[in-house]
PDB file of C-alpha atoms and ligand atoms in Angstrom:
ATOM      1  CA  MET S   1     107.291 124.087 120.122  1.00  0.00           C
ATOM      2  CA  LYS S   2     107.387 121.339 117.550  1.00  0.00           C
ATOM      3  CA  ILE S   3     106.700 122.184 113.850  1.00  0.00           C
ATOM      4  CA  LEU S   4     105.317 119.116 111.773  1.00  0.00           C
ATOM      5  CA  VAL S   5     105.994 119.892 107.841  1.00  0.00           C
ATOM      6  CA  ALA S   6     104.446 118.031 105.258  1.00  0.00           C
ATOM      7  CA  VAL S   7     106.695 117.577 101.938  1.00  0.00           C
ATOM      8  CA  LYS S   8     105.409 115.821  98.974  1.00  0.00           C
ATOM      9  CA  ARG S   9     107.652 114.421  96.051  1.00  0.00           C
ATOM     10  CA  VAL S  10     106.271 115.501  92.960  1.00  0.00           C
ATOM     11  CA  ILE S  11     107.441 115.785  89.198  1.00  0.00           C
ATOM     12  CA  ASP S  12     109.770 118.871  89.030  1.00  0.00           C
ATOM     13  CA  TYR S  13     108.276 122.115  87.999  1.00  0.00           C
ATOM     14  CA  ASN S  14     110.458 122.405  85.056  1.00  0.00           C
ATOM     15  CA  VAL S  15     109.604 119.063  83.647  1.00  0.00           C
ATOM     16  CA  LYS S  16     107.283 119.310  80.272  1.00  0.00           C
ATOM     17  CA  ILE S  17     104.453 116.813  81.447  1.00  0.00           C
ATOM     18  CA  ARG S  18     103.479 114.205  79.137  1.00  0.00           C
ATOM     19  CA  VAL S  19     100.088 112.238  79.096  1.00  0.00           C
ATOM     20  CA  LYS S  20     100.059 108.709  79.162  1.00  0.00           C
ATOM     21  CA  ALA S  21      98.980 107.100  75.612  1.00  0.00           C
ATOM     22  CA  ASP S  22      95.959 105.444  77.451  1.00  0.00           C
ATOM     23  CA  GLN S  23      94.990 108.853  79.105  1.00  0.00           C
ATOM     24  CA  SER S  24      95.079 107.249  82.660  1.00  0.00           C
ATOM     25  CA  GLY S  25      97.693 109.830  83.901  1.00  0.00           C
ATOM     26  CA  VAL S  26     100.819 111.307  83.238  1.00  0.00           C
ATOM     27  CA  GLU S  27     104.239 109.612  82.384  1.00  0.00           C
ATOM     28  CA  THR S  28     106.105 109.201  85.360  1.00  0.00           C
ATOM     29  CA  ALA S  29     109.113 107.041  84.244  1.00  0.00           C
ATOM     30  CA  ASN S  30     112.478 108.647  83.558  1.00  0.00           C
ATOM     31  CA  VAL S  31     111.148 112.044  84.886  1.00  0.00           C
ATOM     32  CA  LYS S  32     113.049 114.095  87.476  1.00  0.00           C
ATOM     33  CA  PHE S  33     111.242 114.535  90.834  1.00  0.00           C
ATOM     34  CA  SER S  34     111.767 117.156  93.550  1.00  0.00           C
ATOM     35  CA  MET S  35     109.956 118.555  96.509  1.00  0.00           C
ATOM     36  CA  ASN S  36     106.578 120.356  95.742  1.00  0.00           C
ATOM     37  CA  PRO S  37     107.720 124.139  95.525  1.00  0.00           C
ATOM     38  CA  PHE S  38     105.158 125.290  98.115  1.00  0.00           C
ATOM     39  CA  ASP S  39     106.537 122.691 100.686  1.00  0.00           C
ATOM     40  CA  GLU S  40     109.863 124.021 100.286  1.00  0.00           C
ATOM     41  CA  ILE S  41     108.521 127.370 101.296  1.00  0.00           C
ATOM     42  CA  ALA S  42     106.923 125.372 104.196  1.00  0.00           C
ATOM     43  CA  VAL S  43     110.149 123.855 105.324  1.00  0.00           C
ATOM     44  CA  GLU S  44     111.808 127.376 104.776  1.00  0.00           C
ATOM     45  CA  GLU S  45     109.329 128.794 107.092  1.00  0.00           C
ATOM     46  CA  ALA S  46     109.709 126.290 109.728  1.00  0.00           C
ATOM     47  CA  VAL S  47     113.572 126.751 109.821  1.00  0.00           C
ATOM     48  CA  ARG S  48     113.295 130.513 110.042  1.00  0.00           C
ATOM     49  CA  LEU S  49     110.987 129.995 112.918  1.00  0.00           C
ATOM     50  CA  LYS S  50     113.555 127.705 114.588  1.00  0.00           C
ATOM     51  CA  GLU S  51     116.256 129.964 113.848  1.00  0.00           C
ATOM     52  CA  ALA S  52     114.140 132.934 115.664  1.00  0.00           C
ATOM     53  CA  GLY S  53     113.982 130.765 118.518  1.00  0.00           C
ATOM     54  CA  LYS S  54     110.181 130.291 118.131  1.00  0.00           C
ATOM     55  CA  ALA S  55     110.369 126.362 117.344  1.00  0.00           C
ATOM     56  CA  ALA S  56     112.603 123.912 119.066  1.00  0.00           C
ATOM     57  CA  GLU S  57     112.241 120.906 116.726  1.00  0.00           C
ATOM     58  CA  ILE S  58     111.069 120.404 113.046  1.00  0.00           C
ATOM     59  CA  VAL S  59     109.825 117.090 111.866  1.00  0.00           C
ATOM     60  CA  VAL S  60     109.272 116.740 108.204  1.00  0.00           C
ATOM     61  CA  VAL S  61     106.710 114.098 106.943  1.00  0.00           C
ATOM     62  CA  SER S  62     106.422 112.694 103.275  1.00  0.00           C
ATOM     63  CA  MET S  63     104.071 109.971 102.120  1.00  0.00           C
ATOM     64  CA  GLY S  64     104.753 108.042  99.034  1.00  0.00           C
ATOM     65  CA  PRO S  65     107.114 105.510  97.273  1.00  0.00           C
ATOM     66  CA  THR S  66     110.591 104.934  99.177  1.00  0.00           C
ATOM     67  CA  ALA S  67     112.159 107.453  96.758  1.00  0.00           C
ATOM     68  CA  ALA S  68     110.140 110.056  98.918  1.00  0.00           C
ATOM     69  CA  GLN S  69     113.067 109.768 101.202  1.00  0.00           C
ATOM     70  CA  GLU S  70     114.952 111.984  98.881  1.00  0.00           C
ATOM     71  CA  THR S  71     112.434 114.791  99.467  1.00  0.00           C
ATOM     72  CA  ILE S  72     112.938 114.082 103.354  1.00  0.00           C
ATOM     73  CA  ARG S  73     116.683 114.320 103.089  1.00  0.00           C
ATOM     74  CA  THR S  74     116.356 117.706 101.010  1.00  0.00           C
ATOM     75  CA  ALA S  75     114.297 119.172 103.937  1.00  0.00           C
ATOM     76  CA  LEU S  76     116.867 117.867 106.465  1.00  0.00           C
ATOM     77  CA  ALA S  77     119.659 119.497 104.552  1.00  0.00           C
ATOM     78  CA  MET S  78     117.552 122.680 104.719  1.00  0.00           C
ATOM     79  CA  GLY S  79     117.474 122.578 108.414  1.00  0.00           C
ATOM     80  CA  ALA S  80     114.740 120.261 109.568  1.00  0.00           C
ATOM     81  CA  ASP S  81     115.629 117.919 112.285  1.00  0.00           C
ATOM     82  CA  ARG S  82     114.173 114.359 111.505  1.00  0.00           C
ATOM     83  CA  GLY S  83     111.916 112.997 109.090  1.00  0.00           C
ATOM     84  CA  ILE S  84     109.106 110.375 108.799  1.00  0.00           C
ATOM     85  CA  LEU S  85     108.430 108.582 105.640  1.00  0.00           C
ATOM     86  CA  VAL S  86     104.930 106.996 105.233  1.00  0.00           C
ATOM     87  CA  ALA S  87     105.858 104.420 102.553  1.00  0.00           C
ATOM     88  CA  SER S  88     103.318 103.472 100.089  1.00  0.00           C
ATOM     89  CA  ASP S  89     103.324 102.690  96.482  1.00  0.00           C
ATOM     90  CA  ASP S  90      99.412 103.344  96.298  1.00  0.00           C
ATOM     91  CA  GLU S  91      98.025 106.455  95.098  1.00  0.00           C
ATOM     92  CA  LEU S  92      97.494 108.632  98.152  1.00  0.00           C
ATOM     93  CA  GLN S  93      94.653 111.165  97.771  1.00  0.00           C
ATOM     94  CA  PRO S  94      94.368 114.350 100.002  1.00  0.00           C
ATOM     95  CA  LEU S  95      91.886 112.756 102.421  1.00  0.00           C
ATOM     96  CA  ALA S  96      94.149 109.725 103.022  1.00  0.00           C
ATOM     97  CA  VAL S  97      97.016 112.132 103.412  1.00  0.00           C
ATOM     98  CA  ALA S  98      95.028 114.186 105.878  1.00  0.00           C
ATOM     99  CA  LYS S  99      94.122 111.087 107.908  1.00  0.00           C
ATOM    100  CA  LEU S 100      97.769 109.893 107.911  1.00  0.00           C
ATOM    101  CA  LEU S 101      98.912 113.367 109.072  1.00  0.00           C
ATOM    102  CA  LYS S 102      96.095 113.343 111.813  1.00  0.00           C
ATOM    103  CA  VAL S 103      97.522 110.205 113.262  1.00  0.00           C
ATOM    104  CA  LEU S 104     101.125 111.754 113.174  1.00  0.00           C
ATOM    105  CA  VAL S 105      99.701 115.023 114.878  1.00  0.00           C
ATOM    106  CA  ASP S 106      98.324 112.977 117.654  1.00  0.00           C
ATOM    107  CA  LYS S 107     101.738 111.102 118.157  1.00  0.00           C
ATOM    108  CA  GLU S 108     103.929 113.978 117.659  1.00  0.00           C
ATOM    109  CA  GLN S 109     101.952 116.740 119.343  1.00  0.00           C
ATOM    110  CA  PRO S 110     103.191 119.535 117.309  1.00  0.00           C
ATOM    111  CA  GLY S 111     102.254 123.170 118.163  1.00  0.00           C
ATOM    112  CA  LEU S 112     101.997 123.961 114.401  1.00  0.00           C
ATOM    113  CA  VAL S 113     101.603 122.078 111.117  1.00  0.00           C
ATOM    114  CA  ILE S 114     102.680 123.773 107.817  1.00  0.00           C
ATOM    115  CA  LEU S 115     101.963 122.383 104.447  1.00  0.00           C
ATOM    116  CA  GLY S 116     102.008 123.651 100.853  1.00  0.00           C
ATOM    117  CA  LYS S 117      98.978 125.553  99.851  1.00  0.00           C
ATOM    118  CA  GLN S 118      98.774 122.928  97.103  1.00  0.00           C
ATOM    119  CA  ALA S 119     100.622 120.159  95.359  1.00  0.00           C
ATOM    120  CA  ILE S 120     101.515 121.173  91.908  1.00  0.00           C
ATOM    121  CA  ASP S 121     100.686 117.495  90.680  1.00  0.00           C
ATOM    122  CA  ASP S 122      97.161 117.042  91.529  1.00  0.00           C
ATOM    123  CA  ASP S 123      96.436 120.857  92.396  1.00  0.00           C
ATOM    124  CA  SER S 124      93.960 119.501  94.912  1.00  0.00           C
ATOM    125  CA  ASN S 125      94.496 122.234  97.626  1.00  0.00           C
ATOM    126  CA  GLN S 126      92.777 120.063 100.160  1.00  0.00           C
ATOM    127  CA  THR S 127      95.119 118.524 102.407  1.00  0.00           C
ATOM    128  CA  GLY S 128      95.663 121.331 104.828  1.00  0.00           C
ATOM    129  CA  GLN S 129      91.964 122.230 105.219  1.00  0.00           C
ATOM    130  CA  MET S 130      91.113 118.585 105.744  1.00  0.00           C
ATOM    131  CA  LEU S 131      93.813 118.030 108.344  1.00  0.00           C
ATOM    132  CA  ALA S 132      92.551 121.156 110.271  1.00  0.00           C
ATOM    133  CA  ALA S 133      89.063 119.863 110.094  1.00  0.00           C
ATOM    134  CA  LEU S 134      90.287 116.381 111.345  1.00  0.00           C
ATOM    135  CA  CYS S 135      92.255 117.721 114.238  1.00  0.00           C
ATOM    136  CA  GLY S 136      89.631 120.460 114.963  1.00  0.00           C
ATOM    137  CA  TRP S 137      92.258 123.205 114.903  1.00  0.00           C
ATOM    138  CA  PRO S 138      92.124 126.699 113.273  1.00  0.00           C
ATOM    139  CA  GLN S 139      93.616 127.101 109.979  1.00  0.00           C
ATOM    140  CA  GLY S 140      95.370 129.946 107.988  1.00  0.00           C
ATOM    141  CA  THR S 141      95.512 128.990 104.491  1.00  0.00           C
ATOM    142  CA  PHE S 142      97.641 130.822 101.645  1.00  0.00           C
ATOM    143  CA  ALA S 143      99.823 132.619 104.099  1.00  0.00           C
ATOM    144  CA  SER S 144     102.262 135.371 102.836  1.00  0.00           C
ATOM    145  CA  LYS S 145     103.314 136.118 106.156  1.00  0.00           C
ATOM    146  CA  VAL S 146     103.297 134.571 109.715  1.00  0.00           C
ATOM    147  CA  ALA S 147     104.210 135.996 112.992  1.00  0.00           C
ATOM    148  CA  ILE S 148     104.232 133.870 116.156  1.00  0.00           C
ATOM    149  CA  GLY S 149     102.904 135.633 119.440  1.00  0.00           C
ATOM    150  CA  ASP S 150     102.020 133.991 122.680  1.00  0.00           C
ATOM    151  CA  GLY S 151     100.096 130.849 122.118  1.00  0.00           C
ATOM    152  CA  ALA S 152      98.846 132.418 118.847  1.00  0.00           C
ATOM    153  CA  ILE S 153      99.995 132.884 115.269  1.00  0.00           C
ATOM    154  CA  GLU S 154      99.024 135.758 113.031  1.00  0.00           C
ATOM    155  CA  VAL S 155      98.681 134.625 109.450  1.00  0.00           C
ATOM    156  CA  THR S 156      98.300 137.230 106.343  1.00  0.00           C
ATOM    157  CA  ARG S 157      96.629 135.761 103.680  1.00  0.00           C
ATOM    158  CA  GLU S 158      96.389 137.016 100.185  1.00  0.00           C
ATOM    159  CA  VAL S 159      92.855 137.245  99.294  1.00  0.00           C
ATOM    160  CA  ASP S 160      91.048 138.897  96.042  1.00  0.00           C
ATOM    161  CA  GLY S 161      90.814 142.136  97.552  1.00  0.00           C
ATOM    162  CA  GLY S 162      94.329 142.345  99.079  1.00  0.00           C
ATOM    163  CA  LEU S 163      95.799 141.203 102.292  1.00  0.00           C
ATOM    164  CA  GLU S 164      93.692 139.645 105.332  1.00  0.00           C
ATOM    165  CA  THR S 165      95.347 139.010 108.473  1.00  0.00           C
ATOM    166  CA  VAL S 166      93.964 136.244 110.916  1.00  0.00           C
ATOM    167  CA  LYS S 167      94.998 135.257 114.388  1.00  0.00           C
ATOM    168  CA  LEU S 168      94.982 131.705 115.212  1.00  0.00           C
ATOM    169  CA  THR S 169      95.198 129.989 118.530  1.00  0.00           C
ATOM    170  CA  LEU S 170      98.013 127.257 118.436  1.00  0.00           C
ATOM    171  CA  PRO S 171      97.975 124.544 118.079  1.00  0.00           C
ATOM    172  CA  ALA S 172      96.999 125.360 114.220  1.00  0.00           C
ATOM    173  CA  VAL S 173      97.604 124.509 110.614  1.00  0.00           C
ATOM    174  CA  VAL S 174      98.998 126.854 108.178  1.00  0.00           C
ATOM    175  CA  THR S 175      99.333 126.574 104.461  1.00  0.00           C
ATOM    176  CA  THR S 176     101.942 128.328 102.393  1.00  0.00           C
ATOM    177  CA  ASP S 177     101.425 130.807  99.609  1.00  0.00           C
ATOM    178  CA  LEU S 178     104.254 131.788  97.013  1.00  0.00           C
ATOM    179  CA  ARG S 179     105.314 135.092  98.644  1.00  0.00           C
ATOM    180  CA  LEU S 180     105.760 133.851 102.128  1.00  0.00           C
ATOM    181  CA  ASN S 181     109.507 133.429 101.562  1.00  0.00           C
ATOM    182  CA  GLU S 182     112.426 132.526  99.302  1.00  0.00           C
ATOM    183  CA  PRO S 183     113.635 128.972 100.023  1.00  0.00           C
ATOM    184  CA  ARG S 184     117.373 128.370 100.644  1.00  0.00           C
ATOM    185  CA  TYR S 185     119.720 126.293  98.932  1.00  0.00           C
ATOM    186  CA  ALA S 186     121.031 123.572 100.991  1.00  0.00           C
ATOM    187  CA  SER S 187     125.000 124.150 101.517  1.00  0.00           C
ATOM    188  CA  LEU S 188     127.175 120.925 100.940  1.00  0.00           C
ATOM    189  CA  PRO S 189     128.015 120.643 104.766  1.00  0.00           C
ATOM    190  CA  ASN S 190     124.378 120.758 105.606  1.00  0.00           C
ATOM    191  CA  ILE S 191     123.876 118.186 102.742  1.00  0.00           C
ATOM    192  CA  MET S 192     126.533 115.941 104.293  1.00  0.00           C
ATOM    193  CA  LYS S 193     125.057 116.577 107.799  1.00  0.00           C
ATOM    194  CA  ALA S 194     121.629 115.644 106.782  1.00  0.00           C
ATOM    195  CA  LYS S 195     122.747 112.147 105.692  1.00  0.00           C
ATOM    196  CA  LYS S 196     122.936 111.647 109.588  1.00  0.00           C
ATOM    197  CA  LYS S 197     119.711 112.782 110.730  1.00  0.00           C
ATOM    198  CA  PRO S 198     117.231 110.164 111.511  1.00  0.00           C
ATOM    199  CA  ILE S 199     114.130 109.201 109.109  1.00  0.00           C
ATOM    200  CA  ASP S 200     111.802 106.768 110.486  1.00  0.00           C
ATOM    201  CA  THR S 201     109.806 104.623 108.147  1.00  0.00           C
ATOM    202  CA  VAL S 202     106.180 103.523 108.678  1.00  0.00           C
ATOM    203  CA  ALA S 203     103.226 101.921 106.536  1.00  0.00           C
ATOM    204  CA  PRO S 204      99.675 103.554 106.399  1.00  0.00           C
ATOM    205  CA  ALA S 205      98.665 100.130 107.996  1.00  0.00           C
ATOM    206  CA  ASP S 206     100.718 100.970 110.960  1.00  0.00           C
ATOM    207  CA  LEU S 207      99.141 104.084 111.437  1.00  0.00           C
ATOM    208  CA  GLY S 208      95.686 102.179 111.170  1.00  0.00           C
ATOM    209  CA  VAL S 209      94.470 104.305 108.092  1.00  0.00           C
ATOM    210  CA  ASP S 210      92.395 103.147 105.158  1.00  0.00           C
ATOM    211  CA  THR S 211      93.967 104.812 102.312  1.00  0.00           C
ATOM    212  CA  LEU S 212      91.689 103.420  99.593  1.00  0.00           C
ATOM    213  CA  PRO S 213      91.337 106.155  96.855  1.00  0.00           C
ATOM    214  CA  ARG S 214      87.613 107.968  96.925  1.00  0.00           C
ATOM    215  CA  LEU S 215      87.907 109.478  93.500  1.00  0.00           C
ATOM    216  CA  VAL S 216      88.392 107.892  90.362  1.00  0.00           C
ATOM    217  CA  THR S 217      90.398 109.697  87.595  1.00  0.00           C
ATOM    218  CA  LEU S 218      88.321 109.175  84.367  1.00  0.00           C
ATOM    219  CA  LYS S 219      90.517 110.589  81.740  1.00  0.00           C
ATOM    220  CA  VAL S 220      93.574 112.867  81.632  1.00  0.00           C
ATOM    221  CA  GLU S 221      94.006 115.100  78.546  1.00  0.00           C
ATOM    222  CA  GLU S 222      96.507 117.500  77.336  1.00  0.00           C
ATOM    223  CA  PRO S 223      95.561 121.039  77.057  1.00  0.00           C
ATOM    224  CA  SER S 224      94.150 121.966  73.600  1.00  0.00           C
ATOM    225  CA  LYS S 225      96.929 123.219  71.503  1.00  0.00           C
ATOM    226  CA  ARG S 226      97.006 127.230  70.840  1.00  0.00           C
ATOM    227  CA  SER S 227      97.520 128.296  67.303  1.00  0.00           C
ATOM    228  CA  ALA S 228     100.417 130.369  66.614  1.00  0.00           C
ATOM    229  CA  GLY S 229     100.098 134.193  66.547  1.00  0.00           C
ATOM    230  CA  VAL S 230     100.845 136.569  63.681  1.00  0.00           C
ATOM    231  CA  LYS S 231     102.958 139.792  63.406  1.00  0.00           C
ATOM    232  CA  VAL S 232     101.195 142.744  61.880  1.00  0.00           C
ATOM    233  CA  ALA S 233     102.773 145.420  60.216  1.00  0.00           C
ATOM    234  CA  ASP S 234     100.947 148.473  61.866  1.00  0.00           C
ATOM    235  CA  ILE S 235      98.446 149.395  63.934  1.00  0.00           C
ATOM    236  CA  ALA S 236      95.812 149.843  61.216  1.00  0.00           C
ATOM    237  CA  THR S 237      96.308 146.123  60.407  1.00  0.00           C
ATOM    238  CA  LEU S 238      95.877 145.207  63.719  1.00  0.00           C
ATOM    239  CA  VAL S 239      92.561 147.216  64.118  1.00  0.00           C
ATOM    240  CA  ASP S 240      91.414 145.610  60.948  1.00  0.00           C
ATOM    241  CA  LYS S 241      92.173 142.113  62.038  1.00  0.00           C
ATOM    242  CA  LEU S 242      90.445 142.815  65.392  1.00  0.00           C
ATOM    243  CA  LYS S 243      87.400 144.163  63.538  1.00  0.00           C
ATOM    244  CA  ASN S 244      86.952 141.833  60.738  1.00  0.00           C
ATOM    245  CA  GLU S 245      88.968 138.467  61.446  1.00  0.00           C
ATOM    246  CA  ALA S 246      88.510 137.965  65.399  1.00  0.00           C
ATOM    247  CA  LYS S 247      85.488 140.147  65.425  1.00  0.00           C
ATOM    248  CA  VAL S 248      86.315 141.145  69.087  1.00  0.00           C
ATOM    249  CA  ILE S 249      85.911 145.177  68.285  1.00  0.00           C
TER     250      ILE S 249
HETATM  251  P1  AMP P   1      97.088 119.081  97.930  1.00  0.00           P
HETATM  252  O1  AMP P   1      95.934 118.991  98.869  1.00  0.00           O
HETATM  253  O2  AMP P   1      97.312 117.844  97.106  1.00  0.00           O
HETATM  254  O3  AMP P   1      97.164 120.214  96.903  1.00  0.00           O
HETATM  255  O4  AMP P   1      98.611 119.239  98.793  1.00  0.00           O
HETATM  256  C1  AMP P   1      98.541 120.260  99.818  1.00  0.00           C
HETATM  257  C2  AMP P   1      99.874 120.024 100.582  1.00  0.00           C
HETATM  258  O5  AMP P   1      99.479 118.975 101.403  1.00  0.00           O
HETATM  259  C3  AMP P   1     101.141 119.777  99.980  1.00  0.00           C
HETATM  260  O6  AMP P   1     101.861 121.323  99.541  1.00  0.00           O
HETATM  261  C4  AMP P   1     101.846 119.197 101.062  1.00  0.00           C
HETATM  262  O7  AMP P   1     102.460 120.001 102.176  1.00  0.00           O
HETATM  263  C5  AMP P   1     100.825 118.210 101.776  1.00  0.00           C
HETATM  264  N1  AMP P   1     100.813 116.691 100.969  1.00  0.00           N
HETATM  265  C6  AMP P   1     100.007 116.273  99.825  1.00  0.00           C
HETATM  266  N2  AMP P   1     100.153 115.251  99.436  1.00  0.00           N
HETATM  267  C7  AMP P   1     101.230 114.862 100.490  1.00  0.00           C
HETATM  268  C8  AMP P   1     102.227 113.639 100.616  1.00  0.00           C
HETATM  269  N3  AMP P   1     101.981 112.328  99.735  1.00  0.00           N
HETATM  270  N4  AMP P   1     103.123 113.521 101.280  1.00  0.00           N
HETATM  271  C9  AMP P   1     103.321 114.650 102.170  1.00  0.00           C
HETATM  272  N5  AMP P   1     102.756 115.833 102.197  1.00  0.00           N
HETATM  273  C10 AMP P   1     101.696 116.062 101.165  1.00  0.00           C
END
């Protein structure tokens, strides 16, 4: 079985985000980018399935600027076999990404597609669901455990009340949650090997997909500043402040 994994290049989760002066978006110049953390988990799960003999090939796809090749290389160093870069400098919203992935799914015929549950830059949490709908495939979102059986996959999902396990007929779409696994660090020999693994580059137009944005960002604002806390001398002072200043008890 072939597994297709979608990996997005996003601003690194350690970077303190700065909003552009004109409020049109966030500063991306001179900022560290890396693989979306949920997508690292997706790659790790695919590699584990391959190591367990449940998958024969892992293809990783990234869509974005040429620099997204680095994200693909990271996935190849973790154990994926080959990459596809859908090169575009335009904004690619979840619907466009899902449509492009659908064309690649038709071409590559994977038995399973794994995506992150959300990209930490747009926080959309839409692409996997849209892809499943476009393919007419079952979806298991927010996976915290997966088990592949005969022609099916069991996905354990973190829901409000606890854990829910669903069984999907393959081919299917799975999106990863934080507790699915702990992604490995690529070893130096694997980083070197990854340099020789193939990456195909295509443009959205080659895939016949209209990627025009359907949503317009009106304004991006910083969260309002929280005022600093105070240290109180004892419990009596705390209770007094809660009663008379905060007026919450
Ligand atoms: P989102 O719906 O934007 O929150 O993204 C959910 C998931 O879709 C991500 O974790 C990725 O697996 C995939 N994805 C979204 N955008 C891209 C992209 N530009 N390139 C590759 N994968 C993407």
